[in-house]
Amino acid sequence: MIRLALLVSALLMTGCASHEGRPSNARIGSVRPVDVTVTRDFVYTPAGWPQQLKADLYKPAGNGPFPGVIMIHGGGWEGRSRADMDSISQRVAERGYVVLNMSYRFAPQWHFPAQLQDVQQAILWLRAHASDLNVLKNRIGTWGYSAGAHLAALAGVTSPSDKWFVEGSRVQAVVAGGTPVDLRYYKDGPLTNGLTGVSYNDNPGLWREASPLALVSSDDPPMFLYHGTFDFTVGDNNAHAMYEALNANGIPAELYLMRGLEHMSTFIVDKPVDNGIDFLDLYLRQSKPRVVEQPEQPRRILR
């Protein structure tokens, strides 16, 4: 009944959205849907990884080459499963993307940077198998919602000058919904403290390293942010702050706000997903991707 009520509310509000930063050359539904095959429960982590992790691979029909997307579920970094992202993974794959829908290690058993490192391994796995899957290795994006969006954005903005950067793990686009962009907004939150494993006062540097907003610099990939304006779980101030930081650093960004929707209802409506795929079409298909690995002097707004 709760899910039904959320869906009814979301449907009533789907026409009430604002969209900032959409470029004039964006194409709505530029690729017709195709059939998709799904390979489930394969291990993407290397031998000896602290925890064996599995993923599902969605592959569109055709010979490609295909852009790739790493899909990351939410759950407060402590729970849920990649099954939450099955529907979005299917829709993205139908538009011609190879999608790796991943699991990751949970807090509080595993603390940051474990979750980021799992995402980086998923990116490395997809790149390592790019020839077999006919994936364009320099046209890979991340997509997540809630805690998954935090990890998707964090993987996007972690660059060679940052502590937890891993060679070969840069992506060329990010789609992030309901994103907690700065853990320091929630210094007393049980979920953020569970993720870091240490209080802000005891290790402010670690909290900064785990906050996408703090790491934005001029070499980062384009980012599509979507958020409900009635989101009291993760306030839409997060999306506004990230959008402003990306603009200040010259990064192409879009901000899609669903008026009147809260955290879960924003997740279940179609419009943000449709626009997110259009965004991927623009930056992973049409335009030259941003693949800078070692910027000479990236411009950064420190926060």
Short mmCIF file of C-alpha atoms in Angstrom, two decimals:
data_model
loop_
_atom_site.label_atom_id
_atom_site.label_comp_id
_atom_site.label_asym_id
_atom_site.label_seq_id
_atom_site.Cartn_x
_atom_site.Cartn_y
_atom_site.Cartn_z
CA MET A 1 0.00 0.00 0.00
CA ILE A 2 2.84 2.41 0.79
CA ARG A 3 4.48 1.75 -2.58
CA LEU A 4 1.13 2.23 -4.33
CA ALA A 5 0.57 5.53 -2.55
CA LEU A 6 4.04 6.70 -3.54
CA LEU A 7 3.42 5.70 -7.14
CA VAL A 8 0.08 7.53 -7.30
CA SER A 9 1.69 10.62 -5.78
CA ALA A 10 4.59 10.41 -8.22
CA LEU A 11 2.31 10.04 -11.22
CA LEU A 12 0.33 13.10 -10.18
CA MET A 13 3.54 15.13 -9.99
CA THR A 14 5.42 13.92 -13.07
CA GLY A 15 4.62 17.02 -15.08
CA CYS A 16 6.07 19.31 -12.40
CA ALA A 17 9.79 19.36 -13.06
CA SER A 18 12.51 21.88 -13.76
CA HIS A 19 15.54 21.11 -15.88
CA GLU A 20 18.64 23.29 -15.81
CA GLY A 21 21.73 22.94 -17.97
CA ARG A 22 20.22 20.82 -20.75
CA PRO A 23 22.24 21.57 -23.91
CA SER A 24 20.57 22.42 -27.19
CA ASN A 25 22.02 19.37 -28.97
CA ALA A 26 20.40 16.88 -26.58
CA ARG A 27 18.26 14.34 -28.38
CA ILE A 28 15.25 12.82 -26.70
CA GLY A 29 15.06 9.07 -27.27
CA SER A 30 17.80 9.18 -29.90
CA VAL A 31 18.21 5.37 -29.93
CA ARG A 32 15.32 2.96 -30.41
CA PRO A 33 14.97 0.20 -27.76
CA VAL A 34 16.54 -3.18 -28.54
CA ASP A 35 16.37 -6.64 -26.98
CA VAL A 36 18.59 -7.32 -23.99
CA THR A 37 20.22 -10.48 -22.63
CA VAL A 38 21.12 -10.69 -18.93
CA THR A 39 23.93 -12.69 -17.35
CA ARG A 40 23.37 -12.91 -13.60
CA ASP A 41 25.51 -13.54 -10.54
CA PHE A 42 29.01 -13.45 -11.99
CA VAL A 43 31.97 -12.47 -9.82
CA TYR A 44 33.58 -9.21 -10.89
CA THR A 45 36.14 -8.82 -8.10
CA PRO A 46 39.65 -10.22 -8.53
CA ALA A 47 41.01 -13.20 -6.63
CA GLY A 48 42.04 -12.23 -3.14
CA TRP A 49 39.57 -9.32 -2.87
CA PRO A 50 38.44 -8.87 0.77
CA GLN A 51 34.93 -10.04 -0.15
CA GLN A 52 33.80 -11.83 -3.28
CA LEU A 53 31.24 -9.62 -5.01
CA LYS A 54 28.80 -10.38 -7.79
CA ALA A 55 27.07 -8.43 -10.52
CA ASP A 56 24.55 -8.81 -13.34
CA LEU A 57 25.47 -7.90 -16.90
CA TYR A 58 22.90 -6.48 -19.31
CA LYS A 59 23.94 -6.65 -22.97
CA PRO A 60 21.91 -5.10 -25.80
CA ALA A 61 21.32 -6.91 -29.06
CA GLY A 62 23.60 -5.99 -31.94
CA ASN A 63 27.27 -5.86 -32.71
CA GLY A 64 28.05 -2.53 -31.08
CA PRO A 65 30.38 -1.06 -30.16
CA PHE A 66 28.48 -0.04 -27.02
CA PRO A 67 29.06 2.52 -24.29
CA GLY A 68 29.07 1.04 -20.78
CA VAL A 69 27.36 1.93 -17.51
CA ILE A 70 28.13 0.82 -13.94
CA MET A 71 24.84 0.68 -11.98
CA ILE A 72 24.94 1.15 -8.18
CA HIS A 73 22.05 0.60 -5.76
CA GLY A 74 21.16 2.57 -2.64
CA GLY A 75 20.36 1.49 0.89
CA GLY A 76 22.29 3.79 3.19
CA TRP A 77 25.54 1.95 2.34
CA GLU A 78 24.28 -0.75 4.71
CA GLY A 79 21.73 -2.83 2.85
CA ARG A 80 19.31 -3.41 -0.03
CA SER A 81 20.57 -5.16 -3.16
CA ARG A 82 21.36 -4.63 -6.81
CA ALA A 83 17.89 -6.01 -7.63
CA ASP A 84 16.60 -2.51 -6.81
CA MET A 85 18.31 -1.31 -10.01
CA ASP A 86 17.06 -4.10 -12.29
CA SER A 87 14.40 -1.98 -13.96
CA ILE A 88 16.71 0.97 -14.62
CA SER A 89 19.47 -1.39 -15.81
CA GLN A 90 17.05 -2.95 -18.28
CA ARG A 91 15.89 0.40 -19.62
CA VAL A 92 19.43 1.72 -20.02
CA ALA A 93 20.54 -1.49 -21.77
CA GLU A 94 17.55 -1.32 -24.13
CA ARG A 95 18.93 2.01 -25.31
CA GLY A 96 22.19 0.39 -26.37
CA TYR A 97 24.41 0.31 -23.28
CA VAL A 98 26.23 -2.60 -21.68
CA VAL A 99 25.21 -2.30 -18.02
CA LEU A 100 27.05 -3.86 -15.08
CA ASN A 101 24.66 -3.83 -12.12
CA MET A 102 26.92 -4.36 -9.12
CA SER A 103 26.88 -5.30 -5.46
CA TYR A 104 29.34 -3.74 -3.02
CA ARG A 105 30.58 -4.22 0.52
CA PHE A 106 28.28 -2.90 3.25
CA ALA A 107 28.94 -0.65 6.20
CA PRO A 108 29.37 -0.80 9.12
CA GLN A 109 31.27 -4.07 8.64
CA TRP A 110 33.25 -2.41 5.88
CA HIS A 111 34.18 1.24 6.11
CA PHE A 112 35.03 3.78 3.44
CA PRO A 113 36.95 3.58 1.11
CA ALA A 114 35.87 -0.07 0.67
CA GLN A 115 32.68 0.85 -1.22
CA LEU A 116 34.48 3.23 -3.59
CA GLN A 117 37.14 0.61 -4.24
CA ASP A 118 34.44 -1.90 -5.17
CA VAL A 119 33.02 0.54 -7.73
CA GLN A 120 36.49 1.11 -9.12
CA GLN A 121 36.94 -2.65 -9.49
CA ALA A 122 33.66 -2.86 -11.40
CA ILE A 123 34.90 -0.16 -13.77
CA LEU A 124 38.22 -1.96 -14.21
CA TRP A 125 36.38 -5.25 -14.88
CA LEU A 126 34.26 -3.68 -17.61
CA ARG A 127 37.32 -2.09 -19.21
CA ALA A 128 39.29 -5.34 -19.02
CA HIS A 129 36.46 -7.15 -20.83
CA ALA A 130 35.75 -4.35 -23.29
CA SER A 131 36.98 -6.33 -26.31
CA ASP A 132 34.89 -9.41 -25.44
CA LEU A 133 31.75 -7.33 -24.86
CA ASN A 134 32.45 -4.82 -27.64
CA VAL A 135 32.37 -1.98 -25.12
CA LEU A 136 33.92 1.40 -25.84
CA LYS A 137 36.41 1.51 -22.97
CA ASN A 138 36.64 5.33 -23.01
CA ARG A 139 32.87 5.79 -22.97
CA ILE A 140 31.85 4.39 -19.59
CA GLY A 141 29.59 6.05 -17.05
CA THR A 142 28.31 5.46 -13.53
CA TRP A 143 24.66 5.62 -12.43
CA GLY A 144 23.32 5.38 -8.90
CA TYR A 145 20.54 6.41 -6.57
CA SER A 146 20.82 7.59 -2.95
CA ALA A 147 23.87 5.90 -1.39
CA GLY A 148 24.55 4.42 -4.82
CA ALA A 149 24.48 7.91 -6.30
CA HIS A 150 27.01 9.03 -3.71
CA LEU A 151 29.32 6.24 -4.89
CA ALA A 152 28.62 6.96 -8.56
CA ALA A 153 29.47 10.63 -8.09
CA LEU A 154 32.46 9.88 -5.89
CA ALA A 155 33.91 7.53 -8.50
CA GLY A 156 33.36 10.28 -11.07
CA VAL A 157 35.16 13.05 -9.20
CA THR A 158 38.01 10.99 -7.74
CA SER A 159 40.87 12.12 -9.96
CA PRO A 160 44.62 11.45 -10.13
CA SER A 161 45.34 14.12 -7.53
CA ASP A 162 43.02 12.50 -4.97
CA LYS A 163 44.09 9.97 -2.34
CA TRP A 164 41.87 7.06 -3.39
CA PHE A 165 42.35 7.34 -7.15
CA VAL A 166 43.00 4.09 -9.02
CA GLU A 167 44.57 4.16 -12.48
CA GLY A 168 42.09 3.18 -15.17
CA SER A 169 39.00 3.89 -13.06
CA ARG A 170 37.99 7.27 -14.52
CA VAL A 171 34.56 7.48 -16.13
CA GLN A 172 33.20 9.83 -18.77
CA ALA A 173 29.71 10.57 -17.40
CA VAL A 174 27.75 10.30 -14.15
CA VAL A 175 24.01 10.05 -13.47
CA ALA A 176 23.17 10.53 -9.79
CA GLY A 177 19.75 10.70 -8.13
CA GLY A 178 18.90 11.66 -4.55
CA THR A 179 22.60 12.11 -3.93
CA PRO A 180 24.19 12.84 -0.53
CA VAL A 181 27.06 14.88 -1.98
CA ASP A 182 28.77 15.88 1.27
CA LEU A 183 28.94 13.58 4.27
CA ARG A 184 29.80 16.61 6.39
CA TYR A 185 26.17 17.73 6.09
CA TYR A 186 25.36 14.71 8.29
CA LYS A 187 28.07 14.69 10.94
CA ASP A 188 25.75 13.11 13.52
CA GLY A 189 24.03 10.71 11.13
CA PRO A 190 24.20 7.01 12.07
CA LEU A 191 24.55 5.98 8.40
CA THR A 192 27.38 8.39 7.60
CA ASN A 193 29.19 7.45 10.81
CA GLY A 194 28.67 3.80 9.97
CA LEU A 195 30.20 4.39 6.56
CA THR A 196 33.27 6.23 7.79
CA GLY A 197 33.71 4.23 10.99
CA VAL A 198 34.98 7.31 12.75
CA SER A 199 33.44 10.57 13.94
CA TYR A 200 33.96 13.75 11.96
CA ASN A 201 35.85 15.37 14.84
CA ASP A 202 38.27 12.46 15.02
CA ASN A 203 39.04 12.36 11.29
CA PRO A 204 37.68 15.30 9.26
CA GLY A 205 40.07 14.49 6.43
CA LEU A 206 38.47 11.11 5.84
CA TRP A 207 35.00 12.65 5.79
CA ARG A 208 36.19 15.11 3.17
CA GLU A 209 37.72 12.33 1.06
CA ALA A 210 34.34 10.55 1.12
CA SER A 211 32.42 13.66 -0.02
CA PRO A 212 32.00 14.15 -3.80
CA LEU A 213 31.31 17.87 -3.38
CA ALA A 214 34.72 18.41 -1.80
CA LEU A 215 36.58 16.72 -4.68
CA VAL A 216 35.07 18.52 -7.69
CA SER A 217 37.75 19.77 -10.08
CA SER A 218 38.01 20.87 -13.69
CA ASP A 219 39.00 17.42 -15.02
CA ASP A 220 35.80 15.71 -13.84
CA PRO A 221 33.20 14.11 -16.15
CA PRO A 222 29.79 15.63 -17.03
CA MET A 223 27.12 14.91 -14.42
CA PHE A 224 23.31 14.61 -14.47
CA LEU A 225 21.74 15.23 -11.06
CA TYR A 226 18.10 14.46 -10.28
CA HIS A 227 16.29 15.04 -7.01
CA GLY A 228 12.86 15.48 -5.44
CA THR A 229 12.16 18.89 -3.92
CA PHE A 230 10.31 17.26 -0.99
CA ASP A 231 13.18 14.88 -0.24
CA PHE A 232 13.59 15.06 3.53
CA THR A 233 15.91 12.05 3.62
CA VAL A 234 18.56 13.67 1.44
CA GLY A 235 17.68 17.35 1.03
CA ASP A 236 17.73 18.88 -2.44
CA ASN A 237 20.33 21.34 -1.15
CA ASN A 238 22.74 18.51 -2.00
CA ALA A 239 21.83 18.63 -5.68
CA HIS A 240 21.97 22.43 -5.80
CA ALA A 241 25.39 22.53 -4.14
CA MET A 242 26.85 19.91 -6.48
CA TYR A 243 25.40 21.60 -9.55
CA GLU A 244 26.92 24.93 -8.50
CA ALA A 245 30.32 23.35 -7.82
CA LEU A 246 30.35 21.61 -11.21
CA ASN A 247 29.44 24.86 -12.96
CA ALA A 248 32.11 26.75 -11.03
CA ASN A 249 34.70 24.26 -12.30
CA GLY A 250 33.51 24.34 -15.91
CA ILE A 251 32.02 20.83 -15.87
CA PRO A 252 28.93 20.21 -18.04
CA ALA A 253 26.07 19.47 -15.66
CA GLU A 254 22.30 19.13 -15.65
CA LEU A 255 19.97 19.57 -12.68
CA TYR A 256 16.57 17.86 -12.94
CA LEU A 257 14.25 18.61 -10.03
CA MET A 258 10.94 16.80 -9.48
CA ARG A 259 8.68 19.21 -7.61
CA GLY A 260 6.76 17.77 -4.69
CA LEU A 261 8.40 14.34 -4.74
CA GLU A 262 10.30 12.81 -1.84
CA HIS A 263 13.15 10.33 -1.78
CA MET A 264 11.38 7.11 -2.76
CA SER A 265 8.81 8.57 -5.14
CA THR A 266 11.59 10.26 -7.12
CA PHE A 267 13.24 6.86 -7.47
CA ILE A 268 10.20 5.13 -8.99
CA VAL A 269 9.10 7.67 -11.62
CA ASP A 270 10.16 7.36 -15.25
CA LYS A 271 10.98 10.91 -16.29
CA PRO A 272 14.32 11.29 -14.48
CA VAL A 273 15.47 7.98 -15.95
CA ASP A 274 14.44 9.00 -19.47
CA ASN A 275 16.34 12.27 -19.14
CA GLY A 276 19.32 10.51 -17.59
CA ILE A 277 19.56 8.20 -20.60
CA ASP A 278 19.31 11.20 -22.93
CA PHE A 279 22.22 12.70 -20.98
CA LEU A 280 24.27 9.53 -21.48
CA ASP A 281 23.42 9.58 -25.18
CA LEU A 282 24.85 13.07 -25.41
CA TYR A 283 28.11 12.46 -23.58
CA LEU A 284 28.79 8.79 -24.27
CA ARG A 285 27.55 8.69 -27.87
CA GLN A 286 27.49 12.06 -29.60
CA SER A 287 30.26 14.21 -28.19
CA LYS A 288 33.92 13.66 -27.57
CA PRO A 289 34.19 12.22 -24.03
CA ARG A 290 36.29 13.86 -21.33
CA VAL A 291 39.06 11.36 -20.54
CA VAL A 292 41.71 13.55 -18.93
CA GLU A 293 43.77 11.31 -16.62
CA GLN A 294 46.48 13.69 -15.50
CA PRO A 295 45.50 17.36 -15.60
CA GLU A 296 48.38 19.76 -15.24
CA GLN A 297 46.69 22.16 -12.83
CA PRO A 298 43.02 21.32 -12.31
CA ARG A 299 40.93 24.23 -11.09
CA ARG A 300 39.15 23.27 -7.88
CA ILE A 301 36.67 24.92 -5.61
CA LEU A 302 37.64 23.65 -2.16
CA ARG A 303 34.80 22.98 0.28
#
